[in-house]
Amino acid sequence: MKTPAAWDYAQMRLGQIWRRWGLPLWVLSLLAMLPFRYASVDLQGAALLVVTGVQLGGILATIPKIEKELKERFEKED
C-alpha cells in the first residue's frame, strides 16, 4: 500500500492468480470430498477441515509471490 499504483497492481495480480487457479482447485476440492459422501458427519467434517486448510494455504501462498513482484516492479522506481 505504499503507492496507489502498487496497490492497484497487487489487486490486479491477485485477481489474475485466483481466476486462473480457482476452478481447478474447486474441482480438486470436490473430488477430494467425494470419497466421504457416505461417511459419518464427523469424518466428513474432518475431511472438509483438511480441504479447507489446503485451500487456505493456497490463498496465503499468493502473498509472497505478489510481494516479490511488487519489490521487483516498484522498488526500481524509488
Short mmCIF file of N, CA, C and O in Angstrom, two decimals:
data_model
loop_
_atom_site.label_atom_id
_atom_site.label_comp_id
_atom_site.label_asym_id
_atom_site.label_seq_id
_atom_site.Cartn_x
_atom_site.Cartn_y
_atom_site.Cartn_z
N MET A 1 0.82 -1.20 0.00
CA MET A 1 0.00 0.00 0.00
C MET A 1 0.87 1.26 0.00
O MET A 1 0.38 2.32 0.35
N LYS A 2 2.12 1.12 -0.41
CA LYS A 2 3.00 2.29 -0.43
C LYS A 2 2.52 3.34 -1.41
O LYS A 2 2.61 4.53 -1.15
N THR A 3 2.04 2.90 -2.55
CA THR A 3 1.54 3.83 -3.56
C THR A 3 0.24 3.29 -4.14
O THR A 3 0.01 2.08 -4.14
N PRO A 4 -0.59 4.17 -4.67
CA PRO A 4 -1.81 3.68 -5.33
C PRO A 4 -1.50 2.74 -6.49
O PRO A 4 -2.23 1.77 -6.72
N ALA A 5 -0.42 3.00 -7.22
CA ALA A 5 -0.08 2.14 -8.36
C ALA A 5 0.30 0.73 -7.88
O ALA A 5 -0.11 -0.26 -8.50
N ALA A 6 1.05 0.64 -6.79
CA ALA A 6 1.42 -0.67 -6.24
C ALA A 6 0.19 -1.41 -5.74
O ALA A 6 0.05 -2.61 -5.95
N TRP A 7 -0.71 -0.70 -5.08
CA TRP A 7 -1.95 -1.31 -4.58
C TRP A 7 -2.78 -1.85 -5.74
O TRP A 7 -3.26 -2.98 -5.70
N ASP A 8 -2.94 -1.03 -6.77
CA ASP A 8 -3.73 -1.46 -7.94
C ASP A 8 -3.09 -2.67 -8.61
O ASP A 8 -3.80 -3.61 -9.01
N TYR A 9 -1.78 -2.67 -8.73
CA TYR A 9 -1.08 -3.80 -9.34
C TYR A 9 -1.30 -5.07 -8.52
O TYR A 9 -1.60 -6.14 -9.08
N ALA A 10 -1.15 -4.97 -7.20
CA ALA A 10 -1.32 -6.14 -6.34
C ALA A 10 -2.73 -6.71 -6.45
O ALA A 10 -2.91 -7.93 -6.52
N GLN A 11 -3.73 -5.85 -6.47
CA GLN A 11 -5.11 -6.30 -6.58
C GLN A 11 -5.36 -6.97 -7.93
O GLN A 11 -6.05 -7.99 -8.01
N MET A 12 -4.79 -6.38 -8.98
CA MET A 12 -4.96 -6.95 -10.32
C MET A 12 -4.32 -8.33 -10.41
O MET A 12 -4.91 -9.27 -10.91
N ARG A 13 -3.08 -8.45 -9.90
CA ARG A 13 -2.36 -9.74 -9.95
C ARG A 13 -3.06 -10.80 -9.12
O ARG A 13 -3.15 -11.96 -9.53
N LEU A 14 -3.54 -10.42 -7.95
CA LEU A 14 -4.26 -11.37 -7.11
C LEU A 14 -5.49 -11.91 -7.83
O LEU A 14 -5.75 -13.11 -7.84
N GLY A 15 -6.22 -11.02 -8.48
CA GLY A 15 -7.37 -11.45 -9.26
C GLY A 15 -7.00 -12.39 -10.39
O GLY A 15 -7.68 -13.40 -10.63
N GLN A 16 -5.91 -12.09 -11.07
CA GLN A 16 -5.46 -12.96 -12.17
C GLN A 16 -5.10 -14.35 -11.64
O GLN A 16 -5.49 -15.36 -12.24
N ILE A 17 -4.37 -14.40 -10.55
CA ILE A 17 -3.94 -15.69 -10.00
C ILE A 17 -5.14 -16.49 -9.53
O ILE A 17 -5.27 -17.68 -9.82
N TRP A 18 -6.05 -15.84 -8.81
CA TRP A 18 -7.20 -16.57 -8.29
C TRP A 18 -8.15 -17.01 -9.39
O TRP A 18 -8.77 -18.07 -9.29
N ARG A 19 -8.27 -16.22 -10.44
CA ARG A 19 -9.11 -16.65 -11.58
C ARG A 19 -8.51 -17.87 -12.25
O ARG A 19 -9.21 -18.79 -12.65
N ARG A 20 -7.18 -17.88 -12.40
CA ARG A 20 -6.51 -18.98 -13.07
C ARG A 20 -6.63 -20.28 -12.27
O ARG A 20 -6.81 -21.35 -12.84
N TRP A 21 -6.49 -20.20 -10.97
CA TRP A 21 -6.44 -21.40 -10.14
C TRP A 21 -7.76 -21.74 -9.45
O TRP A 21 -7.90 -22.83 -8.90
N GLY A 22 -8.73 -20.84 -9.47
CA GLY A 22 -9.97 -21.05 -8.74
C GLY A 22 -10.75 -22.28 -9.17
O GLY A 22 -11.09 -23.13 -8.34
N LEU A 23 -11.04 -22.40 -10.44
CA LEU A 23 -11.83 -23.54 -10.92
C LEU A 23 -11.10 -24.87 -10.76
O LEU A 23 -11.69 -25.83 -10.24
N PRO A 24 -9.82 -24.97 -11.16
CA PRO A 24 -9.14 -26.25 -10.95
C PRO A 24 -9.08 -26.67 -9.48
O PRO A 24 -9.27 -27.84 -9.16
N LEU A 25 -8.86 -25.71 -8.58
CA LEU A 25 -8.81 -26.07 -7.16
C LEU A 25 -10.19 -26.43 -6.62
O LEU A 25 -10.31 -27.29 -5.74
N TRP A 26 -11.23 -25.80 -7.16
CA TRP A 26 -12.58 -26.16 -6.75
C TRP A 26 -12.89 -27.60 -7.16
O TRP A 26 -13.43 -28.37 -6.36
N VAL A 27 -12.51 -27.95 -8.38
CA VAL A 27 -12.73 -29.33 -8.86
C VAL A 27 -11.96 -30.32 -8.00
O VAL A 27 -12.49 -31.36 -7.59
N LEU A 28 -10.69 -30.02 -7.71
CA LEU A 28 -9.90 -30.91 -6.85
C LEU A 28 -10.51 -31.04 -5.45
O LEU A 28 -10.52 -32.12 -4.86
N SER A 29 -11.02 -29.94 -4.92
CA SER A 29 -11.67 -29.98 -3.61
C SER A 29 -12.91 -30.87 -3.64
O SER A 29 -13.15 -31.66 -2.72
N LEU A 30 -13.69 -30.73 -4.69
CA LEU A 30 -14.89 -31.56 -4.84
C LEU A 30 -14.51 -33.03 -4.94
O LEU A 30 -15.11 -33.88 -4.27
N LEU A 31 -13.50 -33.33 -5.75
CA LEU A 31 -13.06 -34.72 -5.90
C LEU A 31 -12.50 -35.28 -4.59
O LEU A 31 -12.70 -36.46 -4.29
N ALA A 32 -11.82 -34.43 -3.82
CA ALA A 32 -11.28 -34.88 -2.54
C ALA A 32 -12.39 -35.22 -1.55
O ALA A 32 -12.22 -36.09 -0.69
N MET A 33 -13.54 -34.58 -1.68
CA MET A 33 -14.65 -34.83 -0.74
C MET A 33 -15.54 -35.99 -1.18
O MET A 33 -16.27 -36.54 -0.36
N LEU A 34 -15.50 -36.37 -2.45
CA LEU A 34 -16.38 -37.45 -2.93
C LEU A 34 -16.25 -38.76 -2.16
O LEU A 34 -17.28 -39.38 -1.87
N PRO A 35 -15.06 -39.19 -1.80
CA PRO A 35 -14.97 -40.46 -1.07
C PRO A 35 -15.66 -40.42 0.31
O PRO A 35 -15.95 -41.46 0.88
N PHE A 36 -15.93 -39.23 0.82
CA PHE A 36 -16.52 -39.09 2.15
C PHE A 36 -18.02 -38.84 2.12
O PHE A 36 -18.62 -38.57 3.15
N ARG A 37 -18.64 -38.96 0.95
CA ARG A 37 -20.06 -38.62 0.85
C ARG A 37 -20.96 -39.53 1.67
O ARG A 37 -22.03 -39.13 2.11
N TYR A 38 -20.55 -40.77 1.92
CA TYR A 38 -21.36 -41.69 2.71
C TYR A 38 -20.75 -41.93 4.09
O TYR A 38 -21.20 -42.80 4.83
N ALA A 39 -19.73 -41.17 4.43
CA ALA A 39 -19.06 -41.34 5.72
C ALA A 39 -19.88 -40.63 6.81
O ALA A 39 -20.85 -39.92 6.53
N SER A 40 -19.46 -40.83 8.03
CA SER A 40 -20.15 -40.17 9.15
C SER A 40 -19.95 -38.66 9.05
O SER A 40 -19.02 -38.17 8.40
N VAL A 41 -20.81 -37.95 9.74
CA VAL A 41 -20.73 -36.50 9.73
C VAL A 41 -19.39 -36.04 10.32
O VAL A 41 -18.78 -35.09 9.83
N ASP A 42 -18.92 -36.74 11.35
CA ASP A 42 -17.64 -36.38 11.95
C ASP A 42 -16.49 -36.55 10.96
O ASP A 42 -15.61 -35.70 10.86
N LEU A 43 -16.49 -37.63 10.22
CA LEU A 43 -15.43 -37.87 9.24
C LEU A 43 -15.52 -36.88 8.08
O LEU A 43 -14.50 -36.37 7.60
N GLN A 44 -16.74 -36.57 7.66
CA GLN A 44 -16.92 -35.56 6.62
C GLN A 44 -16.39 -34.20 7.09
O GLN A 44 -15.73 -33.49 6.35
N GLY A 45 -16.69 -33.87 8.34
CA GLY A 45 -16.21 -32.61 8.89
C GLY A 45 -14.70 -32.56 8.96
O GLY A 45 -14.09 -31.52 8.64
N ALA A 46 -14.07 -33.66 9.36
CA ALA A 46 -12.60 -33.70 9.42
C ALA A 46 -12.00 -33.57 8.02
O ALA A 46 -11.02 -32.83 7.82
N ALA A 47 -12.58 -34.24 7.04
CA ALA A 47 -12.08 -34.14 5.67
C ALA A 47 -12.26 -32.72 5.13
O ALA A 47 -11.36 -32.18 4.48
N LEU A 48 -13.39 -32.12 5.44
CA LEU A 48 -13.64 -30.76 4.99
C LEU A 48 -12.65 -29.78 5.64
O LEU A 48 -12.19 -28.84 5.01
N LEU A 49 -12.32 -30.03 6.88
CA LEU A 49 -11.34 -29.19 7.57
C LEU A 49 -9.97 -29.27 6.89
O LEU A 49 -9.29 -28.26 6.69
N VAL A 50 -9.58 -30.46 6.48
CA VAL A 50 -8.30 -30.64 5.78
C VAL A 50 -8.35 -29.93 4.41
O VAL A 50 -7.41 -29.20 4.06
N VAL A 51 -9.42 -30.13 3.68
CA VAL A 51 -9.55 -29.49 2.36
C VAL A 51 -9.53 -27.97 2.51
O VAL A 51 -8.85 -27.27 1.75
N THR A 52 -10.23 -27.45 3.51
CA THR A 52 -10.26 -26.01 3.73
C THR A 52 -8.87 -25.49 4.11
O THR A 52 -8.45 -24.41 3.66
N GLY A 53 -8.13 -26.25 4.90
CA GLY A 53 -6.76 -25.86 5.26
C GLY A 53 -5.86 -25.80 4.04
O GLY A 53 -5.05 -24.87 3.90
N VAL A 54 -6.01 -26.76 3.14
CA VAL A 54 -5.21 -26.75 1.91
C VAL A 54 -5.60 -25.54 1.04
O VAL A 54 -4.73 -24.87 0.48
N GLN A 55 -6.88 -25.25 0.97
CA GLN A 55 -7.33 -24.08 0.20
C GLN A 55 -6.76 -22.80 0.79
O GLN A 55 -6.29 -21.92 0.06
N LEU A 56 -6.80 -22.68 2.11
CA LEU A 56 -6.26 -21.51 2.78
C LEU A 56 -4.77 -21.37 2.52
O LEU A 56 -4.27 -20.27 2.27
N GLY A 57 -4.07 -22.49 2.55
CA GLY A 57 -2.64 -22.47 2.23
C GLY A 57 -2.38 -21.96 0.83
O GLY A 57 -1.44 -21.19 0.60
N GLY A 58 -3.21 -22.37 -0.11
CA GLY A 58 -3.07 -21.89 -1.49
C GLY A 58 -3.32 -20.40 -1.60
O GLY A 58 -2.62 -19.69 -2.34
N ILE A 59 -4.30 -19.92 -0.87
CA ILE A 59 -4.60 -18.48 -0.89
C ILE A 59 -3.43 -17.70 -0.30
O ILE A 59 -2.97 -16.71 -0.86
N LEU A 60 -2.94 -18.16 0.85
CA LEU A 60 -1.85 -17.44 1.52
C LEU A 60 -0.54 -17.53 0.74
O LEU A 60 0.31 -16.64 0.86
N ALA A 61 -0.38 -18.57 -0.06
CA ALA A 61 0.85 -18.72 -0.85
C ALA A 61 0.98 -17.63 -1.92
O ALA A 61 2.08 -17.38 -2.41
N THR A 62 -0.12 -16.99 -2.27
CA THR A 62 -0.03 -15.92 -3.26
C THR A 62 0.61 -14.66 -2.70
O THR A 62 1.14 -13.85 -3.47
N ILE A 63 0.58 -14.49 -1.39
CA ILE A 63 1.09 -13.26 -0.79
C ILE A 63 2.58 -13.07 -1.06
O ILE A 63 2.98 -12.01 -1.57
N PRO A 64 3.45 -14.06 -0.74
CA PRO A 64 4.88 -13.84 -1.02
C PRO A 64 5.17 -13.64 -2.51
O PRO A 64 6.05 -12.86 -2.87
N LYS A 65 4.43 -14.33 -3.35
CA LYS A 65 4.63 -14.18 -4.80
C LYS A 65 4.35 -12.75 -5.24
O LYS A 65 5.15 -12.15 -5.96
N ILE A 66 3.25 -12.20 -4.80
CA ILE A 66 2.88 -10.85 -5.20
C ILE A 66 3.83 -9.83 -4.56
O ILE A 66 4.22 -8.86 -5.21
N GLU A 67 4.22 -10.05 -3.31
CA GLU A 67 5.16 -9.13 -2.67
C GLU A 67 6.49 -9.11 -3.40
O GLU A 67 7.10 -8.05 -3.56
N LYS A 68 6.95 -10.27 -3.87
CA LYS A 68 8.19 -10.32 -4.65
C LYS A 68 8.04 -9.52 -5.95
O LYS A 68 8.92 -8.75 -6.32
N GLU A 69 6.91 -9.71 -6.62
CA GLU A 69 6.66 -8.96 -7.85
C GLU A 69 6.62 -7.46 -7.59
O GLU A 69 7.13 -6.67 -8.37
N LEU A 70 6.00 -7.07 -6.47
CA LEU A 70 5.92 -5.65 -6.14
C LEU A 70 7.31 -5.06 -5.91
O LEU A 70 7.61 -3.95 -6.37
N LYS A 71 8.16 -5.80 -5.19
CA LYS A 71 9.52 -5.31 -4.95
C LYS A 71 10.28 -5.16 -6.26
O LYS A 71 10.97 -4.16 -6.48
N GLU A 72 10.17 -6.15 -7.12
CA GLU A 72 10.87 -6.10 -8.40
C GLU A 72 10.36 -4.96 -9.28
O GLU A 72 11.13 -4.31 -9.98
N ARG A 73 9.07 -4.72 -9.22
CA ARG A 73 8.45 -3.75 -10.13
C ARG A 73 8.52 -2.32 -9.60
O ARG A 73 8.77 -1.39 -10.36
N PHE A 74 8.28 -2.13 -8.30
CA PHE A 74 8.11 -0.77 -7.79
C PHE A 74 9.30 -0.24 -7.01
O PHE A 74 9.40 0.97 -6.82
N GLU A 75 10.21 -1.07 -6.54
CA GLU A 75 11.37 -0.55 -5.85
C GLU A 75 12.40 0.00 -6.82
O GLU A 75 13.25 0.77 -6.45
N LYS A 76 12.31 -0.40 -8.06
CA LYS A 76 13.19 0.17 -9.10
C LYS A 76 12.87 1.64 -9.33
O LYS A 76 13.72 2.42 -9.71
N GLU A 77 11.61 2.01 -9.09
CA GLU A 77 11.16 3.38 -9.34
C GLU A 77 11.59 4.33 -8.24
O GLU A 77 11.60 5.53 -8.43
N ASP A 78 11.91 3.81 -7.04
CA ASP A 78 12.29 4.68 -5.91
C ASP A 78 13.66 5.28 -6.08
O ASP A 78 14.52 4.98 -6.73
#
